[in-house]
Coordinates of C-alpha atoms and ligand atoms in Angstrom, one line a residue:
M30 CA 49.9 13.9 22.2
S31 CA 48.3 15.0 19.0
L32 CA 48.2 13.2 16.1
D33 CA 50.4 16.2 14.4
R34 CA 53.9 15.3 15.4
I35 CA 54.9 18.8 15.3
A36 CA 58.2 20.1 16.4
V37 CA 58.3 21.0 20.2
D38 CA 60.8 23.5 21.2
G39 CA 62.3 22.5 17.8
R40 CA 62.1 18.6 18.2
L41 CA 60.8 16.4 16.0
I42 CA 58.6 13.9 17.5
G43 CA 58.3 10.4 15.7
M44 CA 57.9 6.8 17.2
P45 CA 60.5 4.7 19.0
A46 CA 61.8 2.1 17.0
S47 CA 65.1 1.1 18.1
P48 CA 66.6 2.1 21.5
G49 CA 69.6 4.3 22.2
I50 CA 70.9 7.8 21.9
V51 CA 73.0 9.0 19.5
I52 CA 74.4 12.3 18.5
G53 CA 75.9 13.1 14.8
P54 CA 75.8 14.9 11.9
V55 CA 72.8 14.2 9.3
R56 CA 73.0 12.3 6.2
I57 CA 70.1 12.8 3.9
L58 CA 69.2 10.0 1.7
L59 CA 66.7 10.9 -1.2
W60 CA 66.2 7.8 -3.2
E61 CA 63.3 8.8 -5.1
V62 CA 62.5 9.1 -8.9
P63 CA 62.7 13.2 -9.2
D64 CA 60.0 15.1 -10.6
V65 CA 61.0 16.1 -14.2
P66 CA 59.4 19.5 -15.5
M67 CA 58.2 19.3 -19.1
V68 CA 60.8 21.3 -20.9
E69 CA 60.8 22.1 -24.9
I70 CA 63.7 22.5 -26.6
E71 CA 64.5 24.2 -30.0
R72 CA 65.3 22.2 -33.0
D73 CA 69.0 23.4 -32.9
E74 CA 69.5 22.3 -29.4
V75 CA 68.7 18.7 -30.4
P76 CA 72.1 17.4 -31.2
A77 CA 73.4 18.8 -28.1
E78 CA 71.0 17.3 -26.0
I79 CA 71.4 14.0 -27.4
E80 CA 75.2 14.2 -26.8
R81 CA 74.2 15.3 -22.9
L82 CA 72.0 12.1 -22.9
H83 CA 75.0 9.9 -23.8
D84 CA 77.0 11.9 -21.1
A85 CA 74.6 11.3 -18.5
V86 CA 74.4 7.5 -19.1
E87 CA 78.1 7.3 -19.6
K88 CA 78.6 8.7 -16.2
A89 CA 75.9 6.6 -14.8
K90 CA 77.8 3.5 -15.8
Q91 CA 80.9 4.6 -14.3
R92 CA 79.4 5.4 -10.9
L93 CA 77.5 1.6 -11.3
N94 CA 80.6 0.3 -11.6
Q95 CA 82.4 1.9 -8.6
V96 CA 79.0 0.6 -6.8
K97 CA 79.5 -2.6 -8.0
A98 CA 83.2 -2.9 -6.8
R99 CA 82.2 -1.7 -3.2
A100 CA 79.6 -4.2 -3.1
E101 CA 81.6 -7.0 -4.4
K102 CA 84.0 -6.2 -1.6
H103 CA 81.2 -6.0 1.2
A104 CA 78.7 -7.9 0.2
G105 CA 80.3 -10.6 -2.2
P106 CA 79.4 -11.2 -6.2
E107 CA 76.1 -12.5 -5.6
E108 CA 74.6 -9.0 -4.2
A109 CA 77.0 -7.2 -7.0
A110 CA 75.5 -8.7 -9.6
I111 CA 72.5 -6.6 -9.5
F112 CA 74.5 -3.9 -10.7
D113 CA 74.6 -5.8 -13.8
V114 CA 71.8 -6.0 -14.6
Q115 CA 71.6 -2.4 -14.1
I116 CA 74.5 -1.8 -16.4
S117 CA 73.1 -3.9 -19.1
I118 CA 70.1 -1.8 -19.1
L119 CA 71.8 1.3 -20.0
S120 CA 73.6 -0.5 -22.7
D121 CA 70.3 -1.3 -24.6
A122 CA 70.1 0.1 -27.8
D123 CA 66.4 0.2 -28.5
L124 CA 66.0 2.1 -25.0
L125 CA 68.6 4.7 -26.2
Q126 CA 67.0 5.0 -29.6
R127 CA 63.4 5.7 -28.1
V128 CA 64.9 8.4 -25.8
E129 CA 66.7 9.8 -28.9
N130 CA 63.3 9.8 -31.0
L131 CA 61.5 11.7 -28.2
I132 CA 64.4 14.1 -27.8
H133 CA 64.1 14.6 -31.8
Q134 CA 60.3 15.9 -31.2
E135 CA 62.0 18.8 -29.0
I136 CA 61.9 17.3 -25.6
S137 CA 64.4 17.5 -23.2
A138 CA 66.5 14.8 -22.6
A139 CA 65.7 14.4 -18.8
K140 CA 61.7 14.1 -19.5
A141 CA 62.6 12.2 -22.6
F142 CA 64.3 9.9 -20.6
D143 CA 61.7 10.1 -17.9
L144 CA 58.9 9.0 -20.1
V145 CA 60.6 6.4 -21.6
M146 CA 61.5 4.8 -18.2
I147 CA 57.9 5.0 -17.3
E148 CA 56.9 3.5 -20.3
W149 CA 59.3 0.6 -19.8
R150 CA 58.4 0.1 -16.0
Q151 CA 54.7 -0.2 -17.0
H152 CA 55.6 -2.6 -19.5
F153 CA 58.0 -4.7 -17.2
A154 CA 55.3 -4.7 -14.4
R155 CA 52.5 -6.3 -16.7
H156 CA 54.9 -8.8 -18.1
T157 CA 53.4 -12.6 -17.7
Q158 CA 57.2 -13.6 -16.5
P159 CA 58.2 -13.3 -13.4
M160 CA 61.9 -12.9 -14.1
I161 CA 60.9 -9.7 -16.4
R162 CA 58.6 -8.3 -13.7
E163 CA 61.3 -8.5 -11.5
R164 CA 63.5 -6.1 -13.1
V165 CA 61.0 -3.2 -12.2
S166 CA 63.2 -2.0 -9.5
D167 CA 66.4 -2.0 -11.5
L168 CA 64.7 0.3 -13.8
T169 CA 63.5 2.7 -11.0
D170 CA 67.2 2.6 -9.6
V171 CA 68.4 3.3 -13.5
Q172 CA 66.0 5.9 -13.7
I173 CA 66.9 7.6 -10.4
R174 CA 70.6 7.9 -11.4
V175 CA 70.4 9.1 -14.8
L176 CA 68.0 11.6 -14.2
T177 CA 70.2 12.9 -11.0
I178 CA 73.0 13.3 -13.5
L179 CA 70.5 15.1 -16.1
L180 CA 68.9 17.4 -13.8
G181 CA 72.2 18.2 -11.9
L182 CA 71.0 16.9 -8.5
P183 CA 73.3 15.9 -5.7
D184 CA 73.9 12.1 -5.8
H185 CA 72.4 10.4 -3.1
D186 CA 73.8 7.1 -3.4
P187 CA 72.1 5.1 -0.6
V188 CA 75.2 3.0 0.8
D189 CA 78.1 5.6 0.0
V190 CA 78.7 7.0 3.6
P191 CA 82.3 6.8 4.7
K192 CA 83.3 4.7 7.7
G193 CA 83.7 6.3 10.9
S194 CA 81.1 9.3 10.0
N195 CA 79.0 8.5 12.9
A196 CA 76.2 9.4 10.3
I197 CA 72.4 10.0 11.2
L198 CA 70.8 8.6 8.4
V199 CA 67.4 10.7 7.7
T200 CA 65.3 9.3 5.0
H201 CA 61.9 9.1 3.8
D202 CA 61.4 5.3 4.0
L203 CA 64.1 2.8 4.3
T204 CA 63.1 -0.6 2.4
P205 CA 64.7 -3.7 4.0
S206 CA 67.2 -4.2 1.1
L207 CA 68.6 -0.9 1.8
T208 CA 68.7 -1.7 5.6
V209 CA 70.8 -4.8 5.1
Q210 CA 73.2 -2.9 2.8
L211 CA 74.0 -0.2 5.5
D212 CA 77.6 -0.2 6.9
R213 CA 77.2 0.1 10.6
E214 CA 80.6 1.5 10.8
A215 CA 79.3 4.5 8.8
I216 CA 75.8 5.1 10.2
S217 CA 75.0 5.4 14.0
G218 CA 71.3 5.9 13.7
I219 CA 68.3 5.7 11.3
A220 CA 65.4 8.3 11.2
T221 CA 62.6 7.7 8.6
D222 CA 59.5 10.1 7.6
A223 CA 57.5 7.0 7.2
G224 CA 57.3 3.8 9.1
T225 CA 56.1 2.4 12.4
R226 CA 57.6 0.4 15.2
T227 CA 56.1 -3.0 13.6
S228 CA 57.6 -1.8 10.1
H229 CA 60.3 -4.0 9.0
V230 CA 62.7 -1.2 8.8
A231 CA 62.1 -0.9 12.7
I232 CA 62.4 -4.6 13.4
L233 CA 65.8 -4.7 11.3
A234 CA 67.0 -1.8 13.0
R235 CA 66.5 -3.2 16.5
S236 CA 68.3 -6.7 15.1
L237 CA 71.3 -4.3 13.8
G238 CA 71.2 -2.2 17.2
L239 CA 71.1 0.9 15.4
P240 CA 69.3 3.4 17.2
A241 CA 66.0 4.5 15.4
V242 CA 63.1 7.0 15.0
V243 CA 60.3 6.5 12.9
G244 CA 57.1 8.1 11.4
L245 CA 58.7 11.4 11.6
R246 CA 56.5 12.8 8.6
D247 CA 58.5 15.4 7.5
A248 CA 62.1 15.2 8.7
T249 CA 63.6 15.3 5.5
Y250 CA 62.3 18.7 4.7
K251 CA 63.0 20.1 8.3
I252 CA 66.7 18.7 8.5
H253 CA 69.4 19.5 6.2
A254 CA 72.6 17.5 5.2
G255 CA 75.5 18.4 7.8
D256 CA 72.9 19.4 10.3
Q257 CA 74.2 18.3 14.2
V258 CA 71.0 16.0 15.9
I259 CA 70.1 14.3 18.6
L260 CA 68.5 10.8 17.9
D261 CA 66.7 9.4 20.9
G262 CA 65.6 6.2 19.8
S263 CA 63.8 5.3 23.2
S264 CA 61.2 8.2 23.1
G265 CA 61.2 8.9 19.4
V266 CA 62.6 12.1 19.4
L267 CA 65.0 13.8 16.9
I268 CA 66.6 17.3 18.1
P269 CA 68.2 19.3 15.3
N270 CA 71.1 21.5 16.0
P271 CA 70.9 20.9 19.8
S272 CA 72.0 23.4 22.6
Q273 CA 74.9 22.8 25.0
A274 CA 72.3 22.0 27.6
Q275 CA 70.3 19.7 25.5
I276 CA 73.3 17.8 24.6
E277 CA 74.6 17.3 28.5
A278 CA 71.2 16.5 29.1
Y279 CA 70.7 13.5 26.6
S280 CA 74.5 12.6 27.3
D281 CA 73.2 11.9 30.6
R282 CA 70.2 10.3 30.0
A283 CA 72.2 7.9 27.5
A284 CA 74.7 7.3 30.5
R285 CA 71.6 6.0 32.4
E286 CA 70.7 3.8 30.2
A287 CA 73.6 2.3 29.5
A288 CA 73.8 1.6 33.1
D289 CA 70.7 0.2 33.1
E290 CA 71.5 -1.8 30.1
A291 CA 74.4 -3.3 32.3
E292 CA 72.3 -4.0 35.2
L293 CA 69.9 -6.5 32.6
Q294 CA 73.2 -8.0 31.6
S295 CA 73.1 -9.6 35.1
L296 CA 69.9 -11.4 34.4
I297 CA 71.2 -13.3 31.2
G298 CA 72.0 -16.5 33.4
A299 CA 68.6 -16.2 35.6
E300 CA 65.9 -18.5 35.2
P301 CA 62.6 -16.8 33.6
V302 CA 60.4 -17.8 36.1
T303 CA 57.4 -15.6 37.8
L304 CA 57.0 -15.0 41.1
D305 CA 54.6 -17.6 41.6
G306 CA 56.7 -20.0 40.1
V307 CA 55.4 -20.1 36.3
R308 CA 58.2 -20.9 33.9
I309 CA 58.0 -19.0 31.0
V310 CA 60.4 -20.0 27.7
L311 CA 61.8 -17.0 26.5
R312 CA 63.6 -17.3 23.0
A313 CA 64.9 -14.8 20.2
N314 CA 64.0 -13.7 16.8
V315 CA 66.9 -13.6 14.5
D316 CA 66.6 -11.8 11.5
L317 CA 69.8 -12.2 9.9
P318 CA 71.9 -15.3 10.7
E319 CA 75.3 -13.3 12.0
D320 CA 72.3 -12.4 14.9
A321 CA 72.4 -15.7 15.9
E322 CA 75.7 -15.6 18.1
F323 CA 74.7 -12.6 20.1
A324 CA 71.0 -13.6 20.4
A325 CA 72.6 -17.2 21.9
H326 CA 74.4 -15.1 24.4
S327 CA 71.3 -13.2 25.5
G328 CA 70.2 -16.0 27.6
A329 CA 67.3 -17.0 25.0
E330 CA 66.3 -20.5 25.1
G331 CA 66.3 -21.2 21.2
V332 CA 65.0 -19.1 18.2
G333 CA 61.1 -18.7 18.3
L334 CA 61.2 -16.9 14.8
M335 CA 63.9 -16.9 12.2
R336 CA 62.8 -14.6 9.1
T337 CA 64.5 -16.3 6.4
E338 CA 63.4 -13.4 3.6
F339 CA 66.4 -11.3 4.9
L340 CA 68.6 -13.8 3.0
V341 CA 66.7 -12.5 0.2
V342 CA 65.7 -9.0 -0.3
G343 CA 67.9 -6.9 -2.0
R344 CA 69.8 -9.6 -3.8
A345 CA 70.0 -10.0 -7.3
S346 CA 69.4 -13.8 -7.3
M347 CA 67.7 -16.2 -5.1
P348 CA 70.4 -18.2 -2.5
D349 CA 70.7 -21.6 -3.6
E350 CA 70.4 -24.7 -1.3
E351 CA 73.9 -24.8 -0.2
E352 CA 74.1 -21.2 0.9
Q353 CA 70.6 -21.6 2.8
Y354 CA 71.6 -24.8 4.0
R355 CA 74.9 -22.6 5.5
A356 CA 72.8 -19.8 6.7
Y357 CA 70.5 -22.0 8.8
T358 CA 73.3 -24.3 10.0
K359 CA 74.8 -21.0 11.4
V360 CA 71.8 -20.4 13.7
V361 CA 71.1 -24.0 14.5
S362 CA 74.9 -24.5 15.8
A363 CA 74.8 -20.9 17.8
F364 CA 71.8 -22.8 19.8
D365 CA 73.2 -26.2 20.7
N366 CA 70.1 -28.2 21.2
H367 CA 67.7 -25.6 21.7
P368 CA 64.6 -25.6 19.3
V369 CA 65.3 -23.4 16.4
V370 CA 62.0 -22.4 14.4
I371 CA 62.9 -21.4 10.8
R372 CA 60.2 -19.7 9.2
T373 CA 59.7 -20.1 5.4
F374 CA 60.0 -17.3 3.1
D375 CA 57.6 -14.4 4.0
M376 CA 58.3 -12.4 1.3
G377 CA 55.9 -9.6 0.1
G378 CA 54.1 -6.7 1.7
D379 CA 57.2 -4.2 2.7
K380 CA 59.5 -7.2 2.2
L381 CA 60.2 -7.5 -1.6
P382 CA 61.8 -10.5 -3.1
V383 CA 64.7 -10.9 -5.4
G384 CA 64.9 -7.6 -7.6
G385 CA 61.3 -6.5 -6.1
Y386 CA 58.1 -7.3 -7.4
P387 CA 55.7 -4.9 -9.3
T388 CA 53.5 -3.2 -7.0
E389 CA 50.3 -4.8 -5.9
P390 CA 47.2 -2.5 -5.2
N391 CA 46.9 -4.2 -1.6
P392 CA 50.5 -5.5 -1.0
F393 CA 49.5 -6.9 2.3
L394 CA 46.6 -8.6 1.2
G395 CA 48.7 -9.7 -1.9
W396 CA 50.7 -12.2 -3.4
R397 CA 53.0 -13.1 -0.1
A398 CA 54.4 -15.6 2.1
I399 CA 52.9 -18.9 1.9
R400 CA 51.0 -18.0 -1.0
M401 CA 53.7 -17.2 -2.9
C402 CA 55.7 -20.5 -1.9
L403 CA 53.1 -22.8 -2.7
D404 CA 52.5 -20.9 -6.4
E405 CA 56.3 -21.5 -6.9
P406 CA 57.1 -25.0 -5.5
E407 CA 60.5 -25.1 -7.0
L408 CA 61.5 -22.2 -5.5
F409 CA 59.9 -23.3 -2.3
K410 CA 61.6 -26.8 -2.2
V411 CA 65.0 -25.5 -2.5
Q412 CA 64.3 -23.7 0.9
L413 CA 62.7 -26.8 2.2
R414 CA 65.5 -29.2 1.2
A415 CA 67.9 -26.7 3.1
L416 CA 66.0 -27.0 6.1
L417 CA 65.7 -30.9 6.3
R418 CA 69.4 -30.9 5.7
A419 CA 70.3 -28.0 8.6
A420 CA 68.1 -30.1 10.8
M421 CA 71.0 -32.6 10.8
H422 CA 72.9 -30.4 13.7
G423 CA 69.6 -29.6 15.9
D424 CA 66.4 -29.1 16.8
V425 CA 64.9 -27.5 13.7
R426 CA 61.2 -26.9 13.5
I427 CA 59.5 -25.1 10.1
M428 CA 56.8 -22.5 10.7
L429 CA 54.7 -21.3 8.0
P430 CA 53.6 -17.9 7.7
L431 CA 50.5 -16.0 6.9
V432 CA 48.1 -19.5 6.8
V433 CA 44.7 -19.0 6.4
T434 CA 43.5 -22.4 6.0
V435 CA 44.6 -26.0 6.6
D436 CA 45.0 -26.8 2.8
E437 CA 47.9 -24.5 2.7
V438 CA 49.6 -26.7 5.6
R439 CA 48.9 -30.0 3.7
Q440 CA 50.2 -28.5 0.5
A441 CA 53.4 -27.2 2.3
R442 CA 53.3 -30.8 3.8
R443 CA 53.4 -32.6 0.5
L444 CA 56.2 -30.3 -0.9
L445 CA 58.4 -31.1 2.3
E446 CA 57.9 -34.7 1.2
E447 CA 59.1 -34.2 -2.3
A448 CA 61.7 -32.2 -0.9
A449 CA 62.8 -35.3 1.3
S450 CA 62.4 -37.6 -1.9
E451 CA 64.7 -35.3 -3.6
L452 CA 67.4 -35.5 -1.1
D453 CA 67.0 -39.4 -1.1
A454 CA 67.5 -39.5 -4.7
R455 CA 70.7 -37.5 -4.3
G456 CA 71.8 -39.4 -1.2
V457 CA 72.1 -36.5 0.8
E458 CA 71.7 -36.6 4.5
Y459 CA 68.6 -35.2 6.2
R460 CA 66.1 -35.3 9.2
H461 CA 62.8 -36.4 8.2
D462 CA 60.6 -35.8 11.3
L463 CA 60.7 -32.0 11.4
P464 CA 57.8 -30.6 13.3
L465 CA 55.7 -28.2 11.1
G466 CA 53.8 -25.3 13.0
V467 CA 52.2 -22.3 11.8
M468 CA 52.3 -18.6 12.6
V469 CA 48.7 -17.5 13.7
E470 CA 48.6 -14.1 12.3
T471 CA 45.3 -13.4 10.9
P472 CA 41.9 -13.0 12.5
A473 CA 41.0 -16.1 10.1
A474 CA 43.5 -18.5 11.6
A475 CA 43.0 -17.3 15.1
L476 CA 39.1 -17.6 15.3
A477 CA 39.4 -21.3 13.2
A478 CA 42.5 -22.4 14.9
D479 CA 40.8 -25.5 15.9
T480 CA 40.6 -26.5 12.0
L481 CA 44.4 -26.3 11.9
A482 CA 45.1 -27.8 15.2
H483 CA 45.0 -31.6 14.0
D484 CA 47.8 -30.9 11.1
V485 CA 50.2 -28.5 13.0
A486 CA 53.0 -29.1 15.7
F487 CA 52.4 -25.7 17.2
F488 CA 51.1 -22.3 16.9
S489 CA 53.3 -19.1 17.1
I490 CA 51.1 -15.8 17.2
G491 CA 52.4 -12.9 14.9
T492 CA 51.2 -10.0 16.3
N493 CA 52.2 -7.6 14.2
D494 CA 49.9 -8.9 11.5
L495 CA 47.7 -9.9 13.6
V496 CA 47.0 -6.6 14.7
Q497 CA 47.3 -5.4 11.7
Y498 CA 44.5 -7.6 9.9
T499 CA 42.1 -7.8 12.9
L500 CA 42.0 -3.6 13.2
A501 CA 42.3 -3.0 9.5
V502 CA 45.4 -0.9 10.2
D503 CA 48.5 -0.7 8.1
R504 CA 51.1 -1.6 10.4
G505 CA 53.7 0.5 8.3
N506 CA 51.9 3.7 8.1
A507 CA 52.6 6.2 10.2
N508 CA 49.3 8.1 10.3
L509 CA 47.8 5.3 11.6
A510 CA 50.2 4.6 14.4
S511 CA 48.0 5.6 17.1
R512 CA 45.3 3.1 15.9
F513 CA 47.7 0.3 15.9
T514 CA 46.6 -1.0 19.0
P515 CA 47.3 -4.5 20.2
L516 CA 45.6 -4.2 23.4
H517 CA 42.4 -3.8 21.4
P518 CA 39.7 -6.2 22.9
A519 CA 39.4 -8.0 19.9
V520 CA 43.0 -9.0 19.7
L521 CA 43.0 -9.9 23.1
R522 CA 40.3 -12.1 22.8
L523 CA 41.7 -13.7 19.7
I524 CA 45.1 -14.5 21.5
R525 CA 42.8 -15.9 24.4
R526 CA 41.0 -18.0 22.0
I527 CA 44.2 -19.0 20.4
V528 CA 45.9 -20.1 23.8
E529 CA 42.6 -22.2 24.6
V530 CA 42.5 -23.9 21.2
G531 CA 46.4 -24.6 21.9
A532 CA 45.8 -26.1 25.2
H533 CA 43.0 -28.0 24.3
H534 CA 45.0 -30.0 21.4
N535 CA 48.3 -30.0 23.6
L536 CA 49.9 -28.0 21.2
E537 CA 52.9 -25.2 22.1
V538 CA 51.4 -21.3 21.9
S539 CA 54.0 -19.0 21.4
V540 CA 54.1 -15.0 20.8
C541 CA 57.0 -13.8 18.6
G542 CA 55.4 -10.5 17.3
E543 CA 56.5 -7.1 18.8
M544 CA 54.2 -7.3 21.3
A545 CA 56.1 -9.9 23.4
S546 CA 58.8 -7.3 23.7
Q547 CA 57.0 -4.4 25.4
P548 CA 56.6 -5.0 28.9
L549 CA 53.2 -4.0 29.5
M550 CA 52.0 -6.3 26.6
A551 CA 54.2 -9.4 27.7
F552 CA 52.6 -8.8 31.1
A553 CA 49.3 -9.1 29.3
L554 CA 50.1 -12.3 27.3
I555 CA 51.3 -13.9 30.4
G556 CA 47.9 -13.2 31.8
L557 CA 46.4 -14.5 28.8
G558 CA 48.3 -17.7 29.4
V559 CA 51.2 -17.4 27.0
R560 CA 53.9 -19.4 28.2
Q561 CA 56.5 -18.8 25.4
L562 CA 57.6 -15.3 24.0
S563 CA 59.9 -14.6 21.2
V564 CA 61.7 -11.1 21.0
A565 CA 64.7 -9.6 19.8
G566 CA 68.0 -10.9 21.0
R567 CA 68.7 -7.7 22.8
S568 CA 65.2 -7.7 24.4
V569 CA 65.3 -11.0 26.1
P570 CA 67.2 -9.8 29.6
L571 CA 64.6 -7.0 29.6
V572 CA 61.4 -9.3 29.1
K573 CA 63.1 -11.5 31.5
R574 CA 62.9 -8.7 34.2
I575 CA 59.2 -8.4 33.9
V576 CA 58.8 -12.4 33.7
R577 CA 60.8 -12.3 36.8
G578 CA 59.1 -9.4 38.9
V579 CA 55.3 -10.5 38.3
S580 CA 53.2 -13.2 39.5
A581 CA 51.2 -15.2 36.7
R582 CA 48.4 -15.0 39.2
V583 CA 48.3 -11.2 39.3
A584 CA 49.0 -11.0 35.3
T585 CA 45.8 -13.5 34.7
D586 CA 43.6 -10.9 37.1
A587 CA 44.8 -8.1 34.9
A588 CA 44.4 -9.7 31.4
D589 CA 41.1 -11.0 32.8
A590 CA 40.0 -7.3 33.3
A591 CA 41.6 -6.1 30.2
L592 CA 39.5 -8.5 28.3
H593 CA 36.5 -6.9 29.6
T594 CA 37.4 -3.1 28.9
Q595 CA 35.8 -1.5 25.9
T596 CA 39.0 0.0 24.6
A597 CA 42.8 -0.3 24.2
R598 CA 43.0 2.2 26.2
E599 CA 41.3 1.2 29.1
A600 CA 42.7 -2.1 28.8
E601 CA 46.2 -0.3 28.9
G602 CA 45.2 1.4 32.1
V603 CA 44.0 -1.6 33.8
L604 CA 47.3 -3.5 32.8
R605 CA 49.5 -0.7 34.0
V606 CA 48.1 -0.1 37.5
K607 CA 48.9 -4.0 38.2
L608 CA 52.4 -3.9 36.7
M609 CA 53.2 -0.6 38.5
S610 CA 52.1 -2.4 41.8
A611 CA 55.6 -4.5 40.9
F612 CA 57.8 -2.1 39.5
G613 CA 56.8 1.4 40.1
N614 CA 56.8 4.0 37.4
A615 CA 60.1 2.9 35.8
P616 CA 60.7 4.4 32.4
F617 CA 61.2 1.0 30.7
L618 CA 57.6 0.5 31.4
R619 CA 56.7 2.7 28.5
D620 CA 58.8 0.8 26.0
G621 CA 56.6 0.8 23.0
L622 CA 53.0 1.8 23.9
P623 CA 51.5 3.5 21.5
D624 CA 50.0 7.3 21.9
Y625 CA 46.7 7.3 21.9
V626 CA 44.7 9.6 19.2
D627 CA 43.9 11.7 22.7
G628 CA 47.0 11.7 24.8
N629 CA 49.6 9.2 26.0
T630 CA 48.6 8.0 29.5
F631 CA 52.3 8.1 30.3
E632 CA 54.3 11.8 31.4
G633 CA 56.8 13.2 30.2
S634 CA 57.7 10.1 27.6
S635 CA 59.6 12.4 25.0
G636 CA 61.9 14.2 27.3
P637 CA 65.5 13.4 29.2
Ligands
PEP723 C1 54.4 -10.9 12.8 O1 53.7 -10.4 12.2 O2 53.8 -10.6 14.1 C2 55.5 -11.8 12.6 C3 56.1 -12.2 13.7 O3 56.0 -11.6 11.3 P1 56.5 -10.3 10.7 O4 56.7 -9.1 11.6 O5 57.9 -11.0 10.1 O6 55.5 -10.0 9.7
MG724 MG1 54.0 -11.5 10.1

């Protein structure tokens, strides 16, 4: 497949992000600041233009009140509070005065409003107080709303889709905060121009069980609102205005996938053990507390990664200790006494915290994850206290993201002790002996894993970030998707190194990145000596099928050979030959494999 994902027979080819085939009408979502042309007005038009401004602001406020009422109903008062902030921005006398001043200089209301908002956003983004910086995204939302009205553009309210629409949302990009607000009874699939399999929109779509295709590049231009489309989230294809024959072919394929899914369900109670008797521990990744129940019924033996930042994204305020305690307890209770590994806030990168943070020049190399938590100890300790308390209900283990030095672990441990003393002072019950582990997701942590080993209880390899940082390939950049190759020898060698250090220090090593859920790569990981995998609840039976169908000895031989190849593609070839000897050319073996720049090695991966 060439780098250009051009339409073939009218099909748009993107990347498979969340499996499933759906057919439905398109809903285009354009939530971007529109381009505003510079329009000069005549002096005698000034009063009417000022009136237009005030009308538009009033209409925007009315709309915000409606949206707020809906958010209150669906998501609760905390989520809805964000709209109060936006309404108060629109009531700011200074803001409106500045816009009026520009209109008096004979600039159109739209351009005047646009210029003042750009100025305010820059001013807020540079502010020393985080609380003010957090308001930048509210300003952007307000800017979009008012300009949409002034320019007479269609209202693309992100979450305003009626229930039962069965709509397929087509958008340039979807932030996690928008994704968590989507009404699953209204939306049946997601297609985005941007993104890759490991961007967080894809991860969330899989958690929500919403079929998704990402990285389509220009679908928002090629597809029109109301068009009928087929979305095939398993092979990453979108077909606008399909023929009857295409609808029939894809419906057949959907039926075959459903039958395969039903067969997989029979594995839920089976033990994940290889043909030669090696026991693999299979746990679930839980992104939202509501997923826990489903994950617990997938056959997972606990949670290998709970991504807590999804409790925070898109919110008007941080969840307090009680709310977090309830969320963690919900997950812990769903899993009886199985281990539940809860990761402390991994905000930043493409997961923006409350209100969103101002854009950093390099967000993935920026103030994120453990760095942010250590710099905001009061915020961090709220989470640590909630975790210590939730541990009263089960086997909670704490995991720190993006660690690069042992100092971070030690500092976090000190804060954990402070959090415990604070609970002592309040006389609240908690458990103190929680294991503290780290994610190994940077080349620094992998190469120097031995420097961390004495201070941690376990390693969990975050391959999504490890691949991104090792290969210097942005995990969310659709233009680089073919270069995001987890089977690159550098990545395989780092994983092998982490496994060796873990074995030497008697530490558990698991993999919780997306690599673990892709059949060929799960096979490689077993071969590299990984004995614990954590995958989306929906993927647990699929990975179990791989585990039960291979022998660890064969996997080890295949991984050894892959380690000695020169390229990811060669490594894939070596692994595939071995895996095919167990499964033939079963279609599910293609799941999640990258399309290499010069051609995908599997035939026919984009048709029914
Ligand atoms: C990873 O980086 O592999 C990981 C599991 O964490 P996240 O995808 O949330 O960054
Ligand atoms: Mg990560």
